[in-house]
Amino acid sequence: MQPSDEDHNEARTSQDVGLKEPTVDDGSAMWRIARDSQTLDLNSSYAYVLWARDFAATSVIATVGGQPAGFLTGYVRPDEPTTLMVWQVAVDAAFRGRRLAARMLDHVVASVPRCTHVETTITADNAASIALFTSFAQARGASVERTPLFTEDILGGGHDTEHLFRIGPVATAA
């Protein structure tokens, strides 16, 4: 039986995917991917370069065929050293549909020592992020607590409420 183009593309995609800690040289690509997502709150390019320098151990950049394809930024909460706070996740439109966001999330959680909980904030209209984190929790048999964290009156400027998704305890992926 001859493999289909879809089978070939999936095999090529899986082989070509790289996951690594970002460096300052990746900051501009992270900024571009965030800008082009049209979903994330865009920060300055300086913020992404700084993030890549100071929080590289709790962040990841995905590459496909050597090209930046996505990123995830996070940090360990200072008051809860077993909790990873995921700040932003984005995948370049050209590379969507390849489970890169899920791979990046799995990669970062596995790299954080003693990680028992994952937190993120998501607006109610961000179906892709809700699906990503809900699926992540289900794969680990973890519960998901959802509560408003930063409301419109706190955020101002017409920003929708950011709901805290607290997932845990998390087990290693099956």
Coordinates of C-alpha atoms in Angstrom, one line a residue:
M1 CA 0.0 0.0 0.0
Q2 CA 1.4 3.4 -1.0
P3 CA 1.5 6.1 1.7
S4 CA -0.8 9.0 1.0
D5 CA 0.5 12.6 0.7
E6 CA -1.1 13.2 4.1
D7 CA 0.9 10.3 5.7
H8 CA 4.1 11.6 4.1
N9 CA 3.5 15.1 5.3
E10 CA 2.7 13.9 8.8
A11 CA 5.9 11.8 8.9
R12 CA 8.0 14.7 7.6
T13 CA 6.4 17.1 10.0
S14 CA 7.1 14.9 13.0
Q15 CA 10.7 14.4 12.0
D16 CA 11.3 18.1 11.3
V17 CA 9.9 19.5 14.6
G18 CA 12.4 20.8 17.1
L19 CA 11.7 22.0 20.6
K20 CA 14.4 24.1 22.4
E21 CA 14.8 26.8 25.0
P22 CA 14.6 30.2 23.3
T23 CA 17.6 32.5 23.1
V24 CA 17.7 36.3 22.7
D25 CA 18.1 35.6 18.9
D26 CA 14.6 34.0 18.9
G27 CA 12.9 37.1 20.5
S28 CA 12.1 38.8 17.2
A29 CA 10.5 35.6 15.8
M30 CA 8.5 35.2 19.0
W31 CA 7.3 38.8 18.6
R32 CA 6.3 38.2 15.0
I33 CA 4.4 35.1 15.7
A34 CA 2.6 36.8 18.6
R35 CA 1.8 39.8 16.3
D36 CA 0.5 37.6 13.5
S37 CA -1.6 35.4 15.8
Q38 CA -4.2 38.3 16.0
T39 CA -5.2 36.7 19.3
L40 CA -2.5 37.4 21.9
D41 CA -1.9 40.7 23.6
L42 CA 1.1 41.9 21.8
N43 CA 4.1 43.1 23.8
S44 CA 7.1 45.0 22.6
S45 CA 9.8 43.1 20.7
Y46 CA 12.0 44.0 23.7
A47 CA 9.7 42.1 26.0
Y48 CA 10.1 38.9 24.0
V49 CA 13.9 39.2 23.8
L50 CA 14.0 39.8 27.6
W51 CA 11.7 36.8 28.2
A52 CA 13.9 34.6 26.0
R53 CA 16.9 35.7 28.2
D54 CA 15.4 35.6 31.6
F55 CA 12.7 32.8 31.4
A56 CA 14.2 30.5 28.8
A57 CA 14.2 27.5 31.1
T58 CA 10.4 27.7 31.4
S59 CA 9.7 28.6 27.8
V60 CA 10.2 26.9 24.5
I61 CA 10.4 27.7 20.8
A62 CA 9.2 25.1 18.2
T63 CA 10.9 24.9 14.9
V64 CA 9.8 23.1 11.7
G65 CA 12.6 22.5 9.2
G66 CA 14.7 24.9 11.2
Q67 CA 12.1 27.8 10.9
P68 CA 10.5 29.3 14.0
A69 CA 7.0 27.8 14.1
G70 CA 5.7 28.6 17.6
F71 CA 6.5 29.5 21.1
L72 CA 5.3 29.1 24.7
T73 CA 6.4 31.4 27.5
G74 CA 6.0 30.6 31.1
Y75 CA 7.5 31.0 34.6
V76 CA 7.4 29.3 37.9
R77 CA 5.3 31.3 40.3
P78 CA 7.5 32.8 43.0
D79 CA 5.0 32.2 45.8
E80 CA 4.1 28.7 44.5
P81 CA 7.3 26.9 43.3
T82 CA 5.4 23.8 42.1
T83 CA 3.2 25.9 39.8
L84 CA 4.1 26.7 36.2
M85 CA 2.3 29.9 34.9
V86 CA 1.9 29.7 31.1
W87 CA 1.9 33.3 29.8
Q88 CA 1.5 33.0 26.1
V89 CA 1.3 30.2 23.5
A90 CA 1.3 30.9 19.8
V91 CA 1.8 28.9 16.6
D92 CA 2.5 30.5 13.2
A93 CA -0.5 30.1 10.9
A94 CA 1.7 28.2 8.4
F95 CA 2.4 25.5 11.0
R96 CA -1.0 25.1 12.7
G97 CA -2.8 21.7 12.8
R98 CA 0.4 19.8 13.8
R99 CA -0.2 19.7 17.5
L100 CA 2.8 22.0 18.1
A101 CA 1.0 23.9 21.0
A102 CA 0.4 20.6 22.8
R103 CA 4.0 19.4 22.2
M104 CA 5.4 22.7 23.5
L105 CA 3.2 22.5 26.6
D106 CA 4.1 18.9 27.3
H107 CA 7.8 19.8 26.8
V108 CA 7.8 22.7 29.2
V109 CA 5.9 21.0 32.0
A110 CA 8.2 18.0 31.8
S111 CA 11.2 20.3 32.1
V112 CA 10.0 22.1 35.3
P113 CA 11.2 20.2 38.4
R114 CA 8.5 19.4 40.9
C115 CA 5.7 20.8 38.7
T116 CA 2.4 19.7 40.2
H117 CA 0.1 22.5 38.8
V118 CA -0.2 24.5 35.6
E119 CA -1.9 27.9 35.5
T120 CA -2.8 30.1 32.6
T121 CA -5.3 32.9 31.9
I122 CA -7.7 32.7 28.9
T123 CA -10.5 35.0 27.7
A124 CA -13.9 33.3 27.1
D125 CA -13.7 33.7 23.4
N126 CA -10.3 31.9 22.9
A127 CA -11.6 28.4 22.0
A128 CA -8.2 27.2 20.8
S129 CA -6.5 27.8 24.2
I130 CA -9.5 26.5 26.1
A131 CA -9.3 23.3 24.1
L132 CA -5.5 23.0 24.5
F133 CA -5.5 23.3 28.3
T134 CA -8.6 21.2 28.7
S135 CA -7.1 18.4 26.6
F136 CA -3.8 18.7 28.5
A137 CA -5.7 18.3 31.8
Q138 CA -7.7 15.3 30.5
A139 CA -4.5 13.5 29.3
R140 CA -3.1 13.7 32.8
G141 CA -6.3 13.0 34.7
A142 CA -6.1 16.4 36.3
S143 CA -8.9 18.7 37.4
V144 CA -9.4 22.2 35.9
E145 CA -10.6 25.0 38.2
R146 CA -11.8 28.0 36.2
T147 CA -12.3 31.4 37.9
P148 CA -12.3 35.0 36.8
L149 CA -8.9 36.4 37.7
F150 CA -8.4 39.7 36.0
T151 CA -11.8 41.3 35.2
E152 CA -12.5 44.0 32.6
D153 CA -12.5 46.7 35.3
I154 CA -9.0 45.7 36.5
L155 CA -7.6 45.4 33.0
G156 CA -9.3 48.5 31.5
G157 CA -9.2 49.5 27.9
G158 CA -12.0 47.2 26.8
H159 CA -9.9 44.1 27.6
D160 CA -12.1 41.0 28.2
T161 CA -11.9 39.2 31.5
E162 CA -9.0 36.8 31.8
H163 CA -10.1 33.5 33.5
L164 CA -7.6 31.6 35.5
F165 CA -7.4 27.9 34.5
R166 CA -5.6 26.1 37.3
I167 CA -4.8 22.5 36.4
G168 CA -3.6 19.8 38.7
P169 CA -2.3 17.9 40.1
V170 CA -0.6 17.0 36.8
A171 CA 0.8 13.5 36.2
T172 CA 3.4 12.7 33.5
A173 CA 1.8 12.4 30.1
A174 CA 0.8 8.9 29.1

